[in-house]
Amino acid sequence: MLKQKITLKHIAKELEVSISTVSKALKNSEEISRDTKEKIQAFAKLYNYKPNNIAISLKNKRTKNIGVVIPDIVHHFFTTVVRGIEKHANTKGYNVIVCLSDESFDKEVINMEMLANGSIDGFIMSLSSDTQLRNDYNHLKEVTEQGIPLVLFDRVTNAVNCDKIIIDDKMGAYIATKKLIEEGRKKIALVTTEDYLSVSKARTDGYLKALNDNNIKVDNDIILRLPSMGMQEELFKEFFEKADIDAVLCVNEIFAIYGMRCVKDNGLKIPEDISFIGFTDGLLSKYANPSLTAIAQHGEKMGELAAEMLIEKVESEDESETFQTKILEPTLIERDSTIN
Amino acid sequence: MLKQKITLKHIAKELEVSISTVSKALKNSEEISRDTKEKIQAFAKLYNYKPNNIAISLKNKRTKNIGVVIPDIVHHFFTTVVRGIEKHANTKGYNVIVCLSDESFDKEVINMEMLANGSIDGFIMSLSSDTQLRNDYNHLKEVTEQGIPLVLFDRVTNAVNCDKIIIDDKMGAYIATKKLIEEGRKKIALVTTEDYLSVSKARTDGYLKALNDNNIKVDNDIILRLPSMGMQEELFKEFFEKADIDAVLCVNEIFAIYGMRCVKDNGLKIPEDISFIGFTDGLLSKYANPSLTAIAQHGEKMGELAAEMLIEKVESEDESETFQTKILEPTLIERDSTIN
């Protein structure tokens, strides 16, 4: 019988600590107490823990599989990126294996461990919100240090050296806010998340810059900062009942759709009384009532380019470590939730 | 260096045959020529191929991971099932690893091989359309024969002995069609897929039964049978331009939403001139214009029950092979696309 490979998760369970603690302890992080580190390191040594120990043979034995890890499947954006990845990968003879982190750090680590274990030639990933909140990227560094190519898209971090592809989120929010200002809106609300999420931070920056450039004072009372990209209906209802506003920019289309429902319930007309713009441009934006003016993130294009960048790295004989970050330009798609 | 495990995919690539051929040859299927079988079996023996050879140790070494394989992430239904699985699994201390088959037989096999390789304690799956079309379930039988618990949901097959959970699709379509008949509709169209897809077959049966029970003659000219659950805009436009109809039942909500757009473009009013009902009851149904009357498939409940059935099997010491099929009842959710 083959000996079962020991994983970060096994160690964490055995020693009753978190996966993150194990990961940090094995990296000798100063965040972890000496006692805990010694215990974890001794255990790992005893059981001959090696990070992704089959992966070493990868360069010689290609699987022609690409591993994709995305945070959720509720937001249409990630679906379109996967479609783009599939499109390019399939023309190059690669299969795409998609795993969901469900916005959880632990699941992201477990998925990566599993995939890196000889199943794939490289990773395309968008970080979970939990990972961005913890600011812990050791599991990604482990993969890149072993020479497994990695492309991060949309939710990325400066902490890891790898290829990246994003849209210019700041510009997207800027364009949207400017459009609302040009309509004559003065009290433009922003529905976003806390700043730890890289895309929300950039979109908030774009919104603030557009207000500043047009001499509109920032009013923190009309900025709703949610804890995550998940819906929280109660917080919405409360916000839209109290807020004195004439336009809303939302960082995703589900927020925008719920927001429109809230203001309609309060007797307002869209776009006569209040305008809405949302990020993503998915199926919901197209078919909502009214249809939603949107910032298109070009997910399919992003996926195609990510796959292209990854496969190039996988097939390259060049061992030099040069990485690039591609930045796509967002586009404003005007529909019925704004005045045209 | 560990020796890399050889998979069905490796064999297929090396011998330049399909994964399905390899799978069948190793099962000694009569569909495959003797020559090909001998070649494949010899190769498998030479390289010591064993189906999921780490899996054997599973009963002793639980991973506390559940593997979920779903066909797509475009249809909201699968998203809700995953949410239900997560909900129950997490309360029991299990992680959920979700993989996408993207409606492809090959990807389904690759995903299952990867997951069964020691990463998970059991499977929850909905079959890809390609698998149902090929009618080839050897990869599932392999898993169950090794004693890895498997629960099939929604798209299931009689060819595999395992636990199953479905909604009564026939009843759902029957209720919907009856509702349209009670509105006074006489020319009720059906937008479905070819019958190889188990759910479409059942829904078509329910539609036909409701017409027959109410003495309405079946008109094949107003039944649109698409090749798959994917959208094909041109076929829709053509169908809705020609068809003389006053109501439409669609087997998924994306079909219904596109259908509503087509008839509106043709100058018809919903629901005055024509009514629509769609399966699924996802976000699109709720927020479409008009909102869509829907057959709720209770995806979250289905996911919770599937996880419960699976974890029971995983944790049971009982080796006897008794399987159950749970059937949930669908519900009609009335909205603005029908006359209330």
XYZ file of C-alpha atoms in Angstrom:
680
model
C 0.000 0.000 0.000
C 1.274 3.434 -0.871
C 2.120 5.641 2.034
C -0.350 8.486 2.291
C 1.164 11.885 1.732
C 0.895 14.108 4.782
C -0.601 17.551 4.151
C -0.783 20.853 5.990
C -4.307 19.904 6.911
C -3.245 16.638 8.556
C -0.659 18.445 10.660
C -3.158 21.148 11.627
C -5.750 18.583 12.681
C -3.266 16.454 14.581
C -1.811 19.363 16.553
C -5.125 21.197 16.850
C -3.939 24.429 15.300
C -5.081 26.271 12.167
C -3.744 25.511 8.709
C -2.442 29.056 8.582
C -0.433 28.493 11.783
C 1.142 25.341 10.352
C 1.963 27.105 7.106
C 3.577 30.016 8.947
C 5.449 27.775 11.391
C 7.009 25.806 8.545
C 8.142 29.106 7.053
C 9.639 30.026 10.449
C 7.357 33.058 10.695
C 7.901 35.380 13.652
C 4.162 35.599 14.166
C 4.185 32.109 15.677
C 5.533 31.363 19.159
C 8.780 29.408 19.409
C 7.071 26.582 21.248
C 4.410 26.101 18.616
C 6.930 26.359 15.801
C 9.175 23.711 17.332
C 6.260 21.372 17.852
C 5.001 21.792 14.299
C 8.429 21.540 12.707
C 9.247 18.399 14.691
C 5.967 16.807 13.680
C 6.497 17.706 10.015
C 9.987 16.237 10.107
C 8.843 13.079 11.852
C 6.203 12.433 9.225
C 8.440 13.537 6.403
C 6.200 16.383 5.308
C 7.175 17.845 1.958
C 5.192 20.546 0.251
C 3.560 19.030 -2.841
C 6.248 16.443 -3.154
C 5.172 14.976 -6.441
C 5.120 18.368 -8.069
C 8.891 18.317 -8.457
C 8.614 15.984 -11.409
C 6.149 18.223 -13.187
C 8.458 19.871 -15.685
C 9.281 16.487 -17.131
C 5.848 14.946 -17.000
C 3.225 17.396 -18.170
C -0.364 16.667 -17.277
C -1.844 19.098 -19.807
C -4.222 20.182 -17.036
C -4.587 23.730 -15.732
C -5.803 24.253 -12.177
C -8.156 27.184 -11.626
C -9.140 28.329 -8.134
C -11.892 30.939 -7.892
C -13.596 32.417 -4.825
C -17.232 31.930 -5.786
C -19.685 31.020 -8.509
C -22.490 33.388 -7.543
C -20.937 36.366 -9.281
C -21.187 36.014 -13.019
C -17.750 37.570 -13.498
C -15.867 34.449 -12.389
C -18.030 32.297 -14.640
C -17.038 34.382 -17.645
C -13.333 34.215 -16.739
C -13.544 30.418 -16.535
C -15.181 30.395 -19.968
C -12.290 32.462 -21.365
C -9.698 30.178 -19.772
C -11.430 27.109 -21.224
C -11.603 28.721 -24.640
C -7.881 29.348 -24.960
C -6.740 26.261 -23.016
C -8.803 23.879 -25.128
C -7.366 25.203 -28.376
C -3.930 24.439 -26.910
C -4.949 20.929 -25.849
C -5.202 21.644 -22.124
C -7.994 20.653 -19.744
C -9.182 23.055 -17.092
C -9.906 21.872 -13.550
C -11.887 24.424 -11.578
C -11.993 24.452 -7.783
C -13.860 26.830 -5.513
C -12.313 28.382 -2.428
C -15.718 29.733 -1.405
C -13.958 32.865 -0.061
C -12.144 30.708 2.532
C -8.397 30.686 3.181
C -8.446 27.090 4.384
C -10.274 25.863 1.307
C -7.914 27.775 -0.942
C -4.952 26.027 0.707
C -6.589 22.588 0.568
C -7.514 23.003 -3.105
C -4.018 24.152 -4.022
C -2.351 21.322 -2.124
C -4.553 18.815 -3.871
C -4.032 20.252 -7.355
C -0.292 20.844 -6.945
C 0.072 17.192 -6.065
C 0.825 16.159 -9.636
C -2.562 16.928 -11.155
C -1.793 20.153 -12.992
C 0.928 22.034 -14.865
C 0.100 25.458 -13.476
C -2.395 27.628 -11.589
C -4.744 30.429 -12.534
C -6.264 31.977 -9.418
C -8.236 34.805 -7.930
C -7.691 35.221 -4.183
C -10.392 34.476 -1.636
C -11.535 37.433 0.461
C -10.394 35.565 3.567
C -6.874 35.276 2.133
C -6.791 38.991 1.383
C -8.100 39.726 4.875
C -5.417 37.565 6.546
C -2.807 38.874 4.149
C -1.197 35.419 4.233
C 0.253 34.220 0.938
C 2.654 31.474 1.996
C 0.718 28.809 0.117
C 1.158 30.773 -3.106
C 4.853 31.388 -2.496
C 5.349 27.669 -1.874
C 3.931 26.892 -5.289
C 5.948 29.509 -7.162
C 9.168 28.582 -5.338
C 8.747 25.045 -6.615
C 8.623 26.375 -10.135
C 4.910 25.778 -10.731
C 3.714 28.659 -12.917
C 1.004 30.830 -11.370
C -1.163 33.552 -12.886
C -3.270 35.677 -10.538
C -6.292 37.484 -11.952
C -8.674 40.160 -10.655
C -7.935 39.778 -6.934
C -4.138 39.872 -6.792
C -1.405 40.772 -4.305
C 1.979 42.468 -4.466
C 3.285 39.933 -1.963
C 3.717 37.206 -4.588
C 5.993 37.380 -7.626
C 4.065 35.950 -10.535
C 2.195 36.936 -13.679
C -0.960 38.938 -13.030
C -3.911 40.243 -14.966
C -6.409 42.795 -13.702
C -8.718 45.429 -15.030
C -8.080 49.020 -14.078
C -10.667 49.020 -11.295
C -9.858 52.552 -10.228
C -10.469 53.812 -13.761
C -13.723 51.817 -13.958
C -15.114 53.445 -10.839
C -13.852 56.820 -12.006
C -15.636 56.550 -15.374
C -18.859 55.413 -13.674
C -18.797 58.188 -11.083
C -18.003 60.780 -13.763
C -20.977 59.568 -15.817
C -23.244 60.073 -12.775
C -21.817 63.559 -12.142
C -22.387 64.503 -15.791
C -26.032 63.486 -15.402
C -26.222 66.189 -12.752
C -26.174 63.864 -9.733
C -24.840 65.494 -6.572
C -25.370 62.848 -3.881
C -23.699 59.746 -5.254
C -23.632 56.770 -2.914
C -21.037 53.991 -3.053
C -21.862 50.400 -2.077
C -18.576 48.560 -1.593
C -16.801 46.245 0.844
C -14.097 46.858 3.411
C -10.769 47.869 1.865
C -8.929 44.574 2.462
C -10.443 43.309 -0.792
C -8.067 44.644 -3.440
C -10.722 45.345 -6.067
C -12.979 47.216 -3.627
C -10.086 49.377 -2.476
C -9.238 50.333 -6.065
C -12.889 51.018 -6.946
C -13.354 53.147 -3.833
C -10.219 55.106 -4.797
C -11.641 55.749 -8.272
C -14.954 56.938 -6.826
C -13.214 59.310 -4.386
C -10.924 60.685 -7.094
C -13.864 61.443 -9.403
C -15.667 63.296 -6.616
C -12.524 65.259 -5.734
C -11.740 66.133 -9.353
C -15.255 67.574 -9.635
C -15.231 69.408 -6.318
C -17.916 67.253 -4.732
C -17.417 66.765 -1.030
C -17.089 63.168 0.136
C -19.904 62.185 2.506
C -19.069 59.065 4.500
C -22.733 58.662 5.459
C -23.549 57.640 1.889
C -20.765 55.064 1.587
C -21.901 51.561 2.575
C -18.952 49.295 3.362
C -20.036 45.666 3.624
C -17.937 43.000 5.317
C -17.713 40.875 2.124
C -18.988 40.453 -1.441
C -21.877 38.368 -0.050
C -25.368 39.877 0.166
C -26.612 41.195 3.496
C -30.173 42.274 2.800
C -30.768 43.916 6.193
C -27.785 46.258 5.849
C -29.074 47.290 2.425
C -32.597 48.030 3.582
C -31.339 50.098 6.490
C -28.894 52.047 4.311
C -31.371 52.862 1.538
C -34.077 53.899 3.974
C -31.866 56.504 5.605
C -29.542 57.694 2.854
C -30.320 60.985 1.101
C -28.978 60.159 -2.375
C -29.674 60.542 -6.097
C -27.270 57.980 -7.562
C -25.544 54.739 -6.561
C -22.349 53.022 -7.697
C -22.067 49.361 -6.644
C -18.930 47.182 -6.777
C -20.889 44.192 -8.081
C -24.114 43.619 -9.960
C -25.899 41.690 -7.222
C -25.462 44.676 -4.880
C -26.880 46.917 -7.617
C -29.866 44.667 -8.255
C -30.769 44.491 -4.553
C -30.175 48.221 -4.235
C -32.587 48.941 -7.090
C -35.195 46.756 -5.430
C -34.770 48.670 -2.143
C -35.228 52.125 -3.688
C -38.203 50.936 -5.766
C -39.784 49.638 -2.555
C -39.262 53.135 -1.155
C -41.271 54.573 -4.057
C -38.395 55.998 -6.122
C -38.235 55.799 -9.917
C -35.113 54.615 -11.739
C -33.528 56.545 -13.454
C -35.808 59.597 -12.993
C -35.234 59.931 -9.229
C -32.081 57.901 -8.841
C -29.479 56.316 -11.135
C -27.611 53.039 -10.666
C -24.340 51.715 -12.055
C -22.840 48.353 -11.110
C -19.625 46.511 -11.835
C -19.539 43.226 -13.786
C -22.033 43.368 -16.665
C -23.344 39.833 -16.235
C -26.679 38.234 -17.080
C -28.383 40.013 -14.168
C -27.336 43.450 -15.476
C -28.710 42.629 -18.903
C -32.054 41.250 -17.729
C -32.811 43.257 -14.585
C -35.756 45.634 -14.502
C -34.611 48.250 -15.404
C -31.556 46.888 -17.145
C -28.398 47.988 -15.344
C -25.798 50.391 -16.672
C -22.581 48.522 -15.989
C -18.820 48.623 -15.930
C -17.786 45.662 -18.073
C -14.821 43.795 -16.613
C -14.178 41.780 -19.767
C -13.966 38.525 -17.861
C -13.793 36.285 -20.910
C -10.925 38.290 -22.404
C -9.205 38.229 -19.006
C -9.537 34.448 -18.860
C -8.167 33.983 -22.367
C -5.145 36.160 -21.625
C -4.529 34.449 -18.272
C -4.504 31.057 -19.991
C -2.197 32.392 -22.674
C 0.254 33.752 -20.088
C 0.165 30.526 -18.093
C 0.625 28.128 -20.992
C 3.502 30.224 -22.265
C 5.231 29.788 -18.895
C 4.411 26.084 -18.707
C 5.849 25.387 -22.137
C 8.806 27.743 -21.925
C 12.277 26.293 -21.452
C 13.479 29.645 -20.168
C 14.070 29.431 -16.413
C 14.574 33.173 -15.857
C 12.017 34.715 -13.552
C 10.445 37.652 -15.296
C 6.833 38.414 -14.552
C 4.369 40.790 -16.101
C 1.143 42.424 -14.973
C -1.424 43.036 -17.697
C -4.033 45.717 -17.093
C -7.251 45.690 -19.135
C -9.391 48.779 -19.594
C -12.965 48.666 -18.292
C -15.857 49.861 -20.456
C -19.084 51.646 -19.519
C -22.165 49.866 -20.931
C -25.115 52.279 -20.807
C -28.567 50.815 -20.147
C -31.835 51.940 -18.572
C -30.728 52.532 -14.959
C -29.029 55.823 -15.918
C -30.158 58.814 -18.004
C -28.844 58.569 -21.552
C 11.375 10.820 -6.179
C 7.933 9.284 -5.937
C 6.792 7.374 -8.942
C 3.987 9.180 -10.718
C 0.675 7.381 -10.719
C -0.528 6.481 -14.195
C -4.089 7.544 -15.019
C -6.688 6.733 -17.664
C -5.731 9.973 -19.314
C -2.063 8.989 -19.595
C -2.990 5.702 -21.224
C -5.414 7.407 -23.614
C -2.822 9.957 -24.654
C -0.049 7.418 -25.061
C -2.144 5.053 -27.196
C -3.989 7.843 -28.999
C -7.466 6.650 -28.092
C -10.239 8.322 -26.088
C -10.491 8.107 -22.305
C -13.822 6.369 -22.777
C -12.184 3.673 -24.922
C -9.533 3.049 -22.267
C -12.148 2.871 -19.554
C -14.241 0.408 -21.533
C -11.244 -1.705 -22.574
C -10.144 -2.133 -18.968
C -13.674 -3.295 -18.170
C -13.410 -5.764 -21.059
C -16.357 -4.126 -22.819
C -17.634 -5.784 -25.972
C -17.937 -2.413 -27.631
C -14.159 -2.308 -28.065
C -12.295 -4.415 -30.637
C -10.152 -7.244 -29.326
C -7.000 -5.722 -30.777
C -7.517 -2.408 -29.031
C -8.461 -4.088 -25.774
C -5.335 -6.218 -25.757
C -3.129 -3.236 -26.491
C -4.698 -1.137 -23.722
C -4.723 -3.935 -21.161
C -1.087 -4.767 -21.879
C -0.089 -1.143 -21.500
C -2.020 -0.797 -18.242
C -0.364 -3.912 -16.887
C 3.098 -2.819 -17.966
C 2.742 0.506 -16.176
C 0.989 -1.048 -13.234
C -2.208 0.943 -13.658
C -4.544 0.730 -10.714
C -7.779 2.659 -10.484
C -7.350 5.276 -7.755
C -4.797 3.190 -5.949
C -4.504 5.314 -2.863
C -8.217 5.275 -2.307
C -8.033 1.809 -0.795
C -6.765 3.234 2.452
C -9.612 5.707 2.685
C -11.786 3.939 5.213
C -8.947 4.090 7.698
C -7.670 7.545 6.939
C -10.501 9.987 6.538
C -9.743 13.274 4.840
C -12.889 15.028 6.025
C -13.230 16.379 2.490
C -16.226 15.878 0.212
C -15.716 16.008 -3.536
C -18.463 17.665 -5.557
C -18.552 17.488 -9.357
C -21.125 19.669 -11.126
C -21.699 20.241 -14.836
C -21.735 24.034 -14.934
C -21.836 27.236 -12.934
C -23.937 29.302 -15.318
C -27.208 27.878 -14.086
C -28.037 29.175 -10.646
C -29.461 25.818 -9.591
C -26.052 24.165 -9.174
C -24.810 27.145 -7.184
C -27.650 26.708 -4.712
C -27.007 22.974 -4.361
C -23.347 23.658 -3.579
C -24.463 26.152 -0.930
C -26.680 23.487 0.664
C -23.891 20.908 0.616
C -21.494 23.396 2.249
C -24.071 24.258 4.884
C -24.557 20.716 6.122
C -20.975 19.540 5.535
C -19.460 22.416 7.483
C -21.620 21.737 10.536
C -20.252 18.192 10.446
C -16.635 19.363 10.115
C -16.212 18.492 6.441
C -14.695 20.639 3.704
C -16.261 20.716 0.268
C -14.097 20.614 -2.862
C -16.040 21.593 -5.960
C -14.922 20.673 -9.471
C -16.598 21.483 -12.766
C -17.060 18.966 -15.537
C -18.232 21.728 -17.873
C -20.700 19.252 -19.434
C -17.763 17.126 -20.661
C -17.329 13.388 -20.100
C -13.539 13.614 -20.243
C -13.405 16.380 -17.644
C -15.779 14.463 -15.389
C -13.461 11.439 -15.525
C -10.324 13.540 -14.951
C -11.887 15.338 -11.999
C -13.051 12.101 -10.417
C -9.694 10.399 -10.859
C -7.973 13.343 -9.248
C -10.346 13.573 -6.309
C -10.569 9.819 -5.706
C -6.810 9.763 -5.405
C -6.878 10.143 -1.639
C -8.253 13.673 -1.478
C -11.827 12.978 -0.448
C -14.040 10.632 1.566
C -16.920 10.550 -0.911
C -18.544 12.105 -3.966
C -21.639 14.197 -4.579
C -22.250 14.566 -8.310
C -24.599 15.640 -11.047
C -23.825 14.053 -14.422
C -22.507 16.047 -17.365
C -24.758 16.140 -20.428
C -21.960 14.495 -22.415
C -21.922 11.566 -19.961
C -25.686 11.147 -20.269
C -25.395 11.351 -24.052
C -22.663 8.653 -24.176
C -24.493 6.633 -21.571
C -21.092 5.559 -20.186
C -20.880 5.260 -16.416
C -17.797 3.067 -15.900
C -15.947 5.804 -14.042
C -18.769 5.963 -11.503
C -18.944 2.205 -11.116
C -15.191 2.105 -10.521
C -15.585 4.487 -7.618
C -18.518 2.698 -6.008
C -16.884 -0.718 -6.457
C -13.942 0.529 -4.444
C -16.295 1.420 -1.651
C -16.112 5.181 -2.038
C -19.584 6.507 -1.208
C -21.336 8.357 -4.026
C -24.517 10.431 -4.042
C -25.944 11.500 -7.409
C -28.268 14.496 -7.526
C -30.557 16.020 -10.161
C -29.026 14.355 -13.231
C -28.844 10.710 -12.252
C -28.785 7.298 -13.925
C -30.253 3.886 -13.221
C -27.007 2.321 -14.418
C -25.204 3.011 -11.147
C -26.151 1.641 -7.738
C -25.782 4.479 -5.272
C -27.776 6.959 -3.229
C -29.662 9.493 -5.324
C -31.659 12.636 -4.807
C -33.834 14.313 -7.406
C -36.888 16.483 -7.625
C -39.961 15.130 -9.287
C -39.264 16.837 -12.605
C -42.271 15.280 -14.297
C -44.564 16.643 -11.605
C -42.915 20.074 -11.856
C -43.584 20.315 -15.574
C -47.089 18.939 -15.044
C -47.948 21.607 -12.435
C -46.549 24.358 -14.638
C -48.401 23.214 -17.754
C -51.618 22.815 -15.764
C -51.261 26.372 -14.463
C -50.957 27.632 -18.053
C -53.984 25.601 -19.156
C -56.033 26.993 -16.245
C -55.158 30.508 -17.434
C -56.926 29.582 -20.644
C -53.818 29.047 -22.746
C -54.321 26.700 -25.686
C -51.025 26.852 -27.580
C -48.402 26.079 -24.976
C -44.857 25.807 -26.288
C -42.099 23.773 -24.622
C -38.447 24.794 -24.771
C -36.351 21.813 -23.724
C -33.307 19.796 -24.777
C -32.954 16.437 -26.470
C -34.182 13.545 -24.348
C -30.759 12.098 -23.447
C -30.640 14.606 -20.580
C -32.576 12.863 -17.806
C -34.207 15.998 -16.398
C -35.358 17.222 -19.813
C -36.890 13.851 -20.582
C -38.854 13.886 -17.302
C -39.987 17.485 -17.801
C -41.089 16.787 -21.359
C -43.067 13.795 -20.076
C -44.829 15.992 -17.510
C -45.705 18.581 -20.150
C -47.112 15.922 -22.483
C -49.112 14.291 -19.701
C -50.710 17.594 -18.697
C -51.732 18.285 -22.286
C -53.148 14.771 -22.685
C -55.018 14.886 -19.373
C -56.680 18.102 -20.578
C -57.411 16.910 -24.096
C -55.043 19.347 -25.745
C -53.432 17.952 -28.869
C -49.645 17.832 -28.828
C -48.165 20.000 -31.585
C -44.545 19.104 -32.316
C -44.067 22.390 -34.184
C -44.234 24.283 -30.900
C -41.714 22.106 -29.069
C -38.153 23.414 -29.358
C -35.577 20.726 -28.574
C -32.116 22.213 -28.148
C -28.939 20.129 -28.333
C -27.878 21.081 -24.780
C -28.633 23.330 -21.778
C -26.391 25.997 -23.350
C -27.975 29.027 -25.020
C -28.288 29.142 -28.803
C -29.738 32.560 -29.546
C -30.298 31.968 -33.256
C -32.465 28.880 -32.705
C -34.565 30.893 -30.230
C -35.123 33.826 -32.558
C -36.119 31.554 -35.398
C -38.499 29.532 -33.199
C -40.253 32.520 -31.635
C -40.654 34.285 -34.963
C -42.506 31.365 -36.503
C -44.338 29.725 -33.610
C -48.047 30.472 -33.129
C -48.231 30.258 -29.307
C -49.764 31.881 -26.220
C -47.615 30.362 -23.448
C -44.129 28.913 -22.975
C -42.663 26.418 -20.509
C -38.848 26.389 -20.393
C -36.633 23.752 -18.737
C -34.285 26.400 -17.326
C -34.497 30.061 -16.415
C -31.930 31.288 -18.929
C -34.049 29.811 -21.748
C -37.096 31.585 -20.282
C -35.329 34.928 -19.986
C -34.095 34.810 -23.601
C -37.510 33.621 -24.725
C -39.197 36.593 -23.033
C -36.769 38.933 -24.763
C -37.584 37.359 -28.151
C -41.358 37.712 -27.816
C -41.030 41.276 -26.510
C -38.908 42.100 -29.558
C -41.782 40.714 -31.639
C -44.153 43.212 -29.997
C -45.954 40.835 -27.616
C -46.907 41.756 -24.048
C -46.154 39.435 -21.095
C -48.405 38.118 -19.592
C -51.295 39.717 -21.531
C -50.441 38.112 -24.886
C -48.216 35.289 -23.728
C -47.257 33.656 -20.419
C -43.874 32.228 -19.391
C -42.854 29.678 -16.770
C -39.288 28.482 -16.257
C -37.566 25.882 -14.133
C -35.030 26.791 -11.427
C -36.179 29.931 -9.590
C -32.770 31.576 -9.416
C -31.676 35.203 -9.215
C -32.599 35.784 -12.873
C -36.191 34.652 -12.296
C -36.519 37.018 -9.375
C -35.056 40.077 -11.069
C -36.053 39.658 -14.714
C -38.478 42.080 -16.344
C -41.170 40.878 -15.875
C -40.208 38.635 -12.990
C -40.534 34.981 -13.973
C -43.067 32.509 -12.634
C -40.908 29.537 -11.757
C -40.760 25.917 -10.711
C -38.540 25.938 -7.625
C -36.161 22.977 -7.568
C -35.175 23.495 -3.932
C -31.478 23.260 -4.718
C -30.268 24.236 -1.259
C -32.451 21.617 0.405
C -31.277 19.072 -2.149
C -27.659 19.903 -1.338
C -28.204 19.606 2.401
C -29.868 16.222 2.031
C -27.197 14.974 -0.367
C -24.490 15.910 2.136
C -26.430 14.230 4.926
C -26.810 11.001 2.921
C -23.147 11.014 1.946
C -21.715 11.705 5.387
C -23.919 9.004 6.854
C -22.399 6.502 4.413
C -18.864 7.772 5.003
C -19.163 7.430 8.760
C -21.158 4.220 8.806
C -19.436 0.999 9.815
C -22.163 -0.953 8.064
C -20.773 -2.512 4.882
C -24.115 -3.692 3.507
C -25.058 -2.130 0.208
C -28.469 -0.569 0.531
C -29.187 2.558 -1.428
C -32.056 4.998 -1.428
C -33.450 7.523 -3.876
C -35.008 10.625 -2.335
C -37.520 12.554 -4.401
C -38.294 16.164 -3.504
C -41.492 17.890 -4.568
C -41.189 20.959 -6.789
C -43.138 24.140 -6.041
C -44.732 26.697 -8.337
C -43.661 30.277 -7.507
C -46.075 32.713 -9.158
C -44.675 36.021 -10.410
C -45.456 38.549 -13.148
C -44.878 36.428 -16.256
C -48.200 34.618 -15.775
C -51.733 35.810 -15.034
C -52.502 35.586 -11.305
